[in-house]
Tab-separated table of C-alpha atoms and ligand atoms in Angstrom:
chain	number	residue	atom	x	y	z
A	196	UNK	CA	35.827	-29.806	9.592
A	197	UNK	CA	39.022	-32.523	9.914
A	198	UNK	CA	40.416	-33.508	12.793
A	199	UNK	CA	43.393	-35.976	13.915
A	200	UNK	CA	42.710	-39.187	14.447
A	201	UNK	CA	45.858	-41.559	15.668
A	202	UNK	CA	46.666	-44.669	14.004
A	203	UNK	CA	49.090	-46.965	13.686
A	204	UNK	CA	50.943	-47.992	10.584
A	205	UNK	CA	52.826	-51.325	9.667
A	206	UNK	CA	56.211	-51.708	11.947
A	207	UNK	CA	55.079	-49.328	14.735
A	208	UNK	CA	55.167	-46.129	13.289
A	209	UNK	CA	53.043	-43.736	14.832
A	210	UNK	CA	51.295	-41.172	12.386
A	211	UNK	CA	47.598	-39.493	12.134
A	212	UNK	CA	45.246	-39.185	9.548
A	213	UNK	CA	42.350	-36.419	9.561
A	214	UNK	CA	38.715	-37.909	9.369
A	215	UNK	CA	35.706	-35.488	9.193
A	216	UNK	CA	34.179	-34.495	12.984
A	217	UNK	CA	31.566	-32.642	11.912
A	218	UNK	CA	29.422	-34.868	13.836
A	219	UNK	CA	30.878	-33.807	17.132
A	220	UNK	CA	29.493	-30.220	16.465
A	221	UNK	CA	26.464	-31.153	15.074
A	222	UNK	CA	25.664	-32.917	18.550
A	223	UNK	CA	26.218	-30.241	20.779
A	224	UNK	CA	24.944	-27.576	18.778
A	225	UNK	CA	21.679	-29.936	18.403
A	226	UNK	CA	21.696	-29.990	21.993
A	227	UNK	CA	22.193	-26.335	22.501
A	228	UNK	CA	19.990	-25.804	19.969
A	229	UNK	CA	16.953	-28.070	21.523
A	230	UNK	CA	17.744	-26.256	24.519
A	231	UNK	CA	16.967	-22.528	23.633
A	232	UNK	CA	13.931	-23.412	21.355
A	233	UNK	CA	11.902	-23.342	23.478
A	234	UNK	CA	11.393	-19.597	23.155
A	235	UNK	CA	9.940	-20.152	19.850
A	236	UNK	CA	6.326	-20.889	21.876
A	237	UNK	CA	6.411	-16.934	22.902
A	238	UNK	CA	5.657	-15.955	19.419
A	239	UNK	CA	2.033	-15.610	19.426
A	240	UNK	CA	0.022	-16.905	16.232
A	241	UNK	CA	-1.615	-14.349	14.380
A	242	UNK	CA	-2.675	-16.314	11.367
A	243	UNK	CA	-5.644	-14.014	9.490
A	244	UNK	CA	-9.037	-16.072	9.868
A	245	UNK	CA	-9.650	-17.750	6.954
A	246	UNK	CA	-12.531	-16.824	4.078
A	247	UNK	CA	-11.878	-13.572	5.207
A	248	UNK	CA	-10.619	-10.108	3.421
A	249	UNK	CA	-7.444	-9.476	5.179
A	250	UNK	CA	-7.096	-5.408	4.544
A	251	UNK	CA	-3.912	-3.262	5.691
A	252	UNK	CA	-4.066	-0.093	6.427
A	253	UNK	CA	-1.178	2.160	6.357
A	254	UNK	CA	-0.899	6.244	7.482
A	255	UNK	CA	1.827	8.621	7.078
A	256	UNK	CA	3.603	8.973	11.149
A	257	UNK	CA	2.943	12.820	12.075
A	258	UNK	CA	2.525	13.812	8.424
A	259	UNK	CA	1.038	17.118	9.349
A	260	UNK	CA	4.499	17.844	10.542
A	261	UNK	CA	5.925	16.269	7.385
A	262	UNK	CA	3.936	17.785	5.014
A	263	UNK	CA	4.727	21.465	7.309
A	264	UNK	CA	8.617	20.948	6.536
A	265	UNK	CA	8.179	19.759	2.985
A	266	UNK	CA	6.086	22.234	1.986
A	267	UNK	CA	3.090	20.627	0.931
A	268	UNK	CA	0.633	22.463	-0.976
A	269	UNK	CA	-2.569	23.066	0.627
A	270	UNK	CA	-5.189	21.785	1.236
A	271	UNK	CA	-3.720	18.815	-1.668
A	272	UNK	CA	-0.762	18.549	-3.114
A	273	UNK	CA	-0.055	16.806	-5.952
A	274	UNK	CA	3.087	15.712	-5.847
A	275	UNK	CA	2.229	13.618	-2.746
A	276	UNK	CA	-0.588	12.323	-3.725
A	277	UNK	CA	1.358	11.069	-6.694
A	278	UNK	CA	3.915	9.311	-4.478
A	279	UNK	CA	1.434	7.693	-2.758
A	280	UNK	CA	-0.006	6.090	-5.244
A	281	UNK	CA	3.652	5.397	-6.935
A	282	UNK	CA	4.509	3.877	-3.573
A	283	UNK	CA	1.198	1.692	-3.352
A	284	UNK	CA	1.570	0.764	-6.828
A	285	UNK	CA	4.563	-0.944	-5.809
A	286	UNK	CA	3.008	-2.930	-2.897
A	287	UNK	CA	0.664	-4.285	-5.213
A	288	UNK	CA	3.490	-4.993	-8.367
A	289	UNK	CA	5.767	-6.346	-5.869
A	290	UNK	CA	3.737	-8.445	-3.027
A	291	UNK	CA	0.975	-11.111	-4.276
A	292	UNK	CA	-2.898	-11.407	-3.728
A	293	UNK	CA	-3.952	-7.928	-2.918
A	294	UNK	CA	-6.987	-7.154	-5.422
A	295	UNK	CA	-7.759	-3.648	-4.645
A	296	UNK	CA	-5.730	-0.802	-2.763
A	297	UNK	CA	-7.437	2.166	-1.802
A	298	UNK	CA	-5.846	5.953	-1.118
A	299	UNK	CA	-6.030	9.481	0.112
A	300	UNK	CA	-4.024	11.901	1.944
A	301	UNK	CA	-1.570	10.151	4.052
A	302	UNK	CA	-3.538	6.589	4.004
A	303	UNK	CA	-3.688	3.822	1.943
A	304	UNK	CA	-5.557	0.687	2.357
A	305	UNK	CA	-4.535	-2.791	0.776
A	306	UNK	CA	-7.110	-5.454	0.327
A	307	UNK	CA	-5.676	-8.730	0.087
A	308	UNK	CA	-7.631	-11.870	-1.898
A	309	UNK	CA	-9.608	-13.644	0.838
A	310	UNK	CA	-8.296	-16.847	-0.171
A	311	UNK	CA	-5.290	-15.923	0.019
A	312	UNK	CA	-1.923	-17.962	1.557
A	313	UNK	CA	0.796	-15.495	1.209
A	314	UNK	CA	3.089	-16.160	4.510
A	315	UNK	CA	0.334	-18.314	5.314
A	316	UNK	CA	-1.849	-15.843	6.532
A	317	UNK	CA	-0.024	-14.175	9.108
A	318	UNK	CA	-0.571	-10.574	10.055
A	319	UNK	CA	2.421	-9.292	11.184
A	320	UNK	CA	4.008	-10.668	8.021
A	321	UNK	CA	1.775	-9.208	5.871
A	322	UNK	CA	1.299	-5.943	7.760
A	323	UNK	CA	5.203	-5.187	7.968
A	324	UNK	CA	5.950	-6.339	4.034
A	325	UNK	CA	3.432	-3.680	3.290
A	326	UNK	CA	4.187	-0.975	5.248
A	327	UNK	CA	8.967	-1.517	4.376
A	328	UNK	CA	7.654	-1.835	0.823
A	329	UNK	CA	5.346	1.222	0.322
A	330	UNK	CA	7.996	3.545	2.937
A	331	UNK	CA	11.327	2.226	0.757
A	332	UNK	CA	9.191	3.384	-2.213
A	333	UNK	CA	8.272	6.483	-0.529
A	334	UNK	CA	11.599	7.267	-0.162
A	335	UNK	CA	13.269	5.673	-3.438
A	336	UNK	CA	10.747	7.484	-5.626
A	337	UNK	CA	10.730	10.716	-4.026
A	338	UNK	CA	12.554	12.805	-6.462
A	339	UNK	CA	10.618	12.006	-9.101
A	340	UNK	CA	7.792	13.701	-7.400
A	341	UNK	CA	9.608	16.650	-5.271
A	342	UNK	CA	11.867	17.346	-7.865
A	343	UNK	CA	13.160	20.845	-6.007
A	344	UNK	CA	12.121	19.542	-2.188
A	345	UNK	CA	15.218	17.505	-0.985
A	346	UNK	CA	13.533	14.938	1.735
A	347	UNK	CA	14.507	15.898	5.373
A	348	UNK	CA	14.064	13.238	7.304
A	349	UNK	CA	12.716	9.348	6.308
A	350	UNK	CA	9.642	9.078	6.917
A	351	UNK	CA	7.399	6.628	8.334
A	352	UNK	CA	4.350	4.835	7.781
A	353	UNK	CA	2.082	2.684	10.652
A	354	UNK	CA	0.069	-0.244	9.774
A	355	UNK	CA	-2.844	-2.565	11.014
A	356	UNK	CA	-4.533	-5.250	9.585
A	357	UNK	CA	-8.523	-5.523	9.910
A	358	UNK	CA	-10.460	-8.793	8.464
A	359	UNK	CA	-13.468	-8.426	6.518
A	360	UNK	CA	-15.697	-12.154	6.337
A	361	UNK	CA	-17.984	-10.166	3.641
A	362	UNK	CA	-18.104	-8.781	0.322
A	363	UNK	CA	-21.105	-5.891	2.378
A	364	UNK	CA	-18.449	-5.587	4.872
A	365	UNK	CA	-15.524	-4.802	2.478
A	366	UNK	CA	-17.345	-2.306	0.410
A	367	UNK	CA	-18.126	-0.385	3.564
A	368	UNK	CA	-14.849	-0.302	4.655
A	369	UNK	CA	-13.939	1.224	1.556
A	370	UNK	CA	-17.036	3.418	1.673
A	371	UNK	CA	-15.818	4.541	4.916
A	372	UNK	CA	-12.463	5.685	3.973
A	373	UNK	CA	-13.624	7.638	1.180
A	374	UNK	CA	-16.709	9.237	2.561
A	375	UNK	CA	-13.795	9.842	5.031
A	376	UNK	CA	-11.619	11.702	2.146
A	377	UNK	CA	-14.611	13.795	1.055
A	378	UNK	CA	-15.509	15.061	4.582
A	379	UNK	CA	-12.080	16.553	4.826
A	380	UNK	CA	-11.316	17.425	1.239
A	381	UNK	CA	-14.438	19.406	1.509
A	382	UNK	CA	-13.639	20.612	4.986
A	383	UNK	CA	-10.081	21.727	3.540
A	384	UNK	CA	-10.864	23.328	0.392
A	385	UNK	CA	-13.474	25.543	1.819
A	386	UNK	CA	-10.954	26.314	4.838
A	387	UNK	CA	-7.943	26.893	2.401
A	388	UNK	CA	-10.056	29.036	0.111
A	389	UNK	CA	-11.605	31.210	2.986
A	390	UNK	CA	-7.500	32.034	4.064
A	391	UNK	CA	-6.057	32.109	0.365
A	392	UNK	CA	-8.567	34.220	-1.100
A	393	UNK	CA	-10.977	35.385	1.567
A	394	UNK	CA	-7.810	36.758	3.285
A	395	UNK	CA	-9.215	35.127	6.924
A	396	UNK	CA	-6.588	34.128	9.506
A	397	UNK	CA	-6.778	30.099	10.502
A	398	UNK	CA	-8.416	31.127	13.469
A	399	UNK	CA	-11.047	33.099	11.396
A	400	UNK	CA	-11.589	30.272	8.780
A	401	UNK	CA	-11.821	27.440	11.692
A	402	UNK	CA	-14.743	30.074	13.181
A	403	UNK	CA	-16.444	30.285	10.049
A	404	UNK	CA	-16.848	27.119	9.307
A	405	UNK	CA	-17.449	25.576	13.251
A	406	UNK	CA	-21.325	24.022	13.209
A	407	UNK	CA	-21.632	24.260	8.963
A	408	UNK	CA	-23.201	21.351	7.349
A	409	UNK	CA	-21.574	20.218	4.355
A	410	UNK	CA	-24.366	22.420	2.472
A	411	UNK	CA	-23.151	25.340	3.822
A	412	UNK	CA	-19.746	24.500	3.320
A	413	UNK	CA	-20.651	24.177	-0.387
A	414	UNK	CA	-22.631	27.553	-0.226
A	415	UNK	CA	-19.484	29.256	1.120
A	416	UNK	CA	-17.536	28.302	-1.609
A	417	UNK	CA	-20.288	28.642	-5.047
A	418	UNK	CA	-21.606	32.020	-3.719
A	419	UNK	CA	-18.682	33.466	-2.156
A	420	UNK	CA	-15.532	32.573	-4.354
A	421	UNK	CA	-17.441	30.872	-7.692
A	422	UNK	CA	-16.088	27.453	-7.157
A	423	UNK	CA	-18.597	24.667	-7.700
A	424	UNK	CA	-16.761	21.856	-5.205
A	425	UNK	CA	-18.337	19.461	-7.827
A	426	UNK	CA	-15.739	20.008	-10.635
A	427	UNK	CA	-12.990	20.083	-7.972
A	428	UNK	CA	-10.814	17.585	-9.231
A	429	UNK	CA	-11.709	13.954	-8.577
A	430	UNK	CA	-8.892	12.941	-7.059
A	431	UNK	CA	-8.916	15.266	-4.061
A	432	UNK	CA	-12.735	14.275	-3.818
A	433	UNK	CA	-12.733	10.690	-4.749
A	434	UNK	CA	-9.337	9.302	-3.901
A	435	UNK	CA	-7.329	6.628	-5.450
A	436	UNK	CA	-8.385	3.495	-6.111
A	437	UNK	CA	-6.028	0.671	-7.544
A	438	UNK	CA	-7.039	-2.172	-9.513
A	439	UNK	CA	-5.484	-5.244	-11.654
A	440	UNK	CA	-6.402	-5.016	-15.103
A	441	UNK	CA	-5.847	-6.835	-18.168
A	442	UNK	CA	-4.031	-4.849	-21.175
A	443	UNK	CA	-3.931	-6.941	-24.725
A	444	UNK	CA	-0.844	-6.237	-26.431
A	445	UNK	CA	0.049	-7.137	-29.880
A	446	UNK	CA	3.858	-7.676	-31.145
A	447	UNK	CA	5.778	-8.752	-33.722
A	448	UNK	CA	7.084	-12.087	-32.595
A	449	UNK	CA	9.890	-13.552	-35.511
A	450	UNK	CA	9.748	-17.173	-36.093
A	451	UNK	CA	12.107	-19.717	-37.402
A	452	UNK	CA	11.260	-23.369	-38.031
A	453	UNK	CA	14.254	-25.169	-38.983
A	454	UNK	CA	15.449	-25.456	-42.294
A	455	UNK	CA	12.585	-22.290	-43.268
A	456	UNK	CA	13.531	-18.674	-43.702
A	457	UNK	CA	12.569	-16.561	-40.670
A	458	UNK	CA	8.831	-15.147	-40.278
A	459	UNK	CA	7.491	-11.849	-38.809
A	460	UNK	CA	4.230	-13.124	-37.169
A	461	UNK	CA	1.856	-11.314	-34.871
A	462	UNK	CA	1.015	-12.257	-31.460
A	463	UNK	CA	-1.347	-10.911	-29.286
A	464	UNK	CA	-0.471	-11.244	-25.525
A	465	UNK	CA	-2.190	-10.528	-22.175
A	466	UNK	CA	-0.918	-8.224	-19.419
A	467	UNK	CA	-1.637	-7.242	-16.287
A	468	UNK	CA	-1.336	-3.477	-15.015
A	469	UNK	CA	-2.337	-1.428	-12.031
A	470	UNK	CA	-4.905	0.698	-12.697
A	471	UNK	CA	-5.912	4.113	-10.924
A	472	UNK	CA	-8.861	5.385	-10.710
A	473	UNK	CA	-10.689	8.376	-8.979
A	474	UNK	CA	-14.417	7.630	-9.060
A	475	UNK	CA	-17.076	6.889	-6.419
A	476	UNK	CA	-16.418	2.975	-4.699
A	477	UNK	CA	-19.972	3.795	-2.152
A	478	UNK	CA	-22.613	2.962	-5.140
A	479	UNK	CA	-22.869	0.116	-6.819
A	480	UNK	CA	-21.223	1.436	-10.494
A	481	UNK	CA	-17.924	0.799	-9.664
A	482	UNK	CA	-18.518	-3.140	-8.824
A	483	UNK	CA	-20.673	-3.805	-11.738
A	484	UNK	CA	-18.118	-2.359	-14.075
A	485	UNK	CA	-15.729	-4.430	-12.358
A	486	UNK	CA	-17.297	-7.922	-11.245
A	487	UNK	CA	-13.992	-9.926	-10.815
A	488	UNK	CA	-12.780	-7.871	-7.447
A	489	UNK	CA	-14.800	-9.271	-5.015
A	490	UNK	CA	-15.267	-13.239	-5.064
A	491	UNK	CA	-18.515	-14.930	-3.665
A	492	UNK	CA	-19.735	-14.570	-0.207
A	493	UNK	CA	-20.888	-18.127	-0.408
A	494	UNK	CA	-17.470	-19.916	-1.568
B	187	GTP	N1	-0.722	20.521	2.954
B	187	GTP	C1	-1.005	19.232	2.796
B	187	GTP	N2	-1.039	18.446	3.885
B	187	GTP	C2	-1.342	17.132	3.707
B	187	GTP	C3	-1.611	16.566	2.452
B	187	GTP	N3	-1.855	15.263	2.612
B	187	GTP	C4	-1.751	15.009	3.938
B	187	GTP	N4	-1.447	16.139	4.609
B	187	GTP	C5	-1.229	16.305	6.070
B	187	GTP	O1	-1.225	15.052	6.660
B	187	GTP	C6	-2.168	14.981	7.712
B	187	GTP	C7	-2.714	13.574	7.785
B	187	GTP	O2	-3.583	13.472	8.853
B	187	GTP	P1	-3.452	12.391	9.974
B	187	GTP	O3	-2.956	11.107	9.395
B	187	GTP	O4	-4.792	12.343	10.637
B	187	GTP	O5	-2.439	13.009	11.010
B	187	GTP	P2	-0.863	12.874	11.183
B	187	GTP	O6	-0.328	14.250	11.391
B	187	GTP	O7	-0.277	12.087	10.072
B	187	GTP	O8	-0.737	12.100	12.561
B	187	GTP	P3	-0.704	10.506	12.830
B	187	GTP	O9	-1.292	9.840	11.622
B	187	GTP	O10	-1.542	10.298	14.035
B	187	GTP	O11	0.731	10.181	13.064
B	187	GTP	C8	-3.214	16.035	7.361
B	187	GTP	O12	-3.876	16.511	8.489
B	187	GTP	C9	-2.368	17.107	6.697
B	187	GTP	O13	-1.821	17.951	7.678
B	187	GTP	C10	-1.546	17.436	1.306
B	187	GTP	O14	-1.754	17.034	0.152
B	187	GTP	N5	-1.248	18.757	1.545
B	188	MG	MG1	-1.058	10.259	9.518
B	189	MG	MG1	-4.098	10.034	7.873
């Protein structure tokens, strides 16, 4: 910014030269500035407590309506699950830290590193990166999932963030969610199964199956329709659970030194991928075949 500043030259002539007066601005805007900051102090701090597992969890916004209009299969669908774990997949290529991700139906839960700084800790930062991430996803990846079911409407996703100070805790967080997925897959397929084949109405099936222990449930399905719920697939049963792991790659690397002809040479290289997997996280298996997840309780 110029502006004119009067001077006078040699024999009384009158001119102007411009001289910057930036300054000016700077000033007031300072002061305006100073003035209206103080509405920064209504943000309230949310910074995640530290040493702790800071663990998102998102869920699909009235996704029984959603999956209704899309035409979901029942009681799982495939194609969704897919996209789920496309989407989440992206929250954990995309966003740092988070160790472990864990889905089913319309959930999925991110676990982020406990000693983690990303945004320095703060929930609603982490919380709201997660859920635009995993709903843009949602969205930009839909059609290669519902190739033939044009999305309606965008859909959305709600999050909260839950902090875990132990590796006990953690684990039964995860055990909750899916002991969680098995009570309703099991719940769902025996439902499903009673209307689809049985030929019941939903009233019916929901008056079969009120007061049946999950023995009963399994009964229903072995004795009356042949289906051992055991070699259901494990993904409806288990869930999805996402890991980091590390893929060695070899390639053929050429090399030139100067003044030497060129050499193919082979070089082995580490990557990291997200894995899935769709076994049990409640036992112990699962964390001795995969030690690094969790870090020490006592660091
Ligand atoms: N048919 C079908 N429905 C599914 C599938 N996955 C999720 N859903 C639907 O999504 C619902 C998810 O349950 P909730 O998250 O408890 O309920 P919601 O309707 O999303 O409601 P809010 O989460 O409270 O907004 C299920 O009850 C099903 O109706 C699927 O693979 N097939
Ligand atoms: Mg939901
Ligand atoms: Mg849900």
């Amino acid at each position: 910014m110029f502006g004119p500043v009067p001077c006078r030259l040699p024999g009384g002539i009158k001119t102007c030269i411009l001289r910057p007066v930036a300054c000016v601005f700077t000033s007031s805007s300072r002061m305006a500035k100073s003035k209206f900051e103080y509405v920064r102090n209504f943000e309230t701090d949310d910074t995640c407590l530290k040493n702790c597992y800071i663990v998102v969890r998102l869920d699909g916004r009235n996704f029984h309506k959603f999956a209704e209009q899309h035409n979901f299969m029942k009681p799982n669908d495939d194609r969704a699950l897919g996209l789920m774990t496309c989407s989440a997949r992206s929250v954990m290529e995309d966003l740092d830290d988070i160790i472990i991700s864990y889905g089913q139906s319309d959930e999925f839960s991110f676990v982020f590193k406990r000693t983690s700084n990303w945004f320095k800790r703060r929930a609603s930062k982490l919380m709201t990166h997660v859920a635009s991430q995993f709903s843009s996803s949602y969205v930009f990846y839909w059609r290669d999932y519902f190739r033939d079911q044009p999305l309606l409407y965008p859909p959305g996703f709600d999050g909260r963030v839950v902090l875990y100070p132990t590796n006990r805790n953690l684990r039964d967080y995860l055990s909750w969610r899916q002991a969680d997925c098995h009570v309703n897959n099991l719940y769902n397929t025996v439902f499903w199964t009673l209307v689809q084949k049985g030929g019941l109405t939903t009233t019916q099936a929901e008056d079969r199956l009120k007061g049946t222990l999950a023995a009963d449930k399994n009964e229903i399905l072995f004795s009356e329709f042949d289906i051992n719920y055991n070699k259901e697939p494990l993904v409806h049963r288990k869930g999805t659970t996402l890991i980091w792991e590390k893929l060695e790659e070899t390639v053929t690397k050429s090399v030139k030194l100067p003044n030497e002809a060129g050499e193919e040479v082979l070089v082995t290289r580490t990557r990291r991928r997200v894995g899935a997997h769709h076994c049990d996280v409640i036992g112990n298996q699962f964390w001795e075949e995969h030690p690094n997840i969790l870090e020490d309780d006592n660091c």
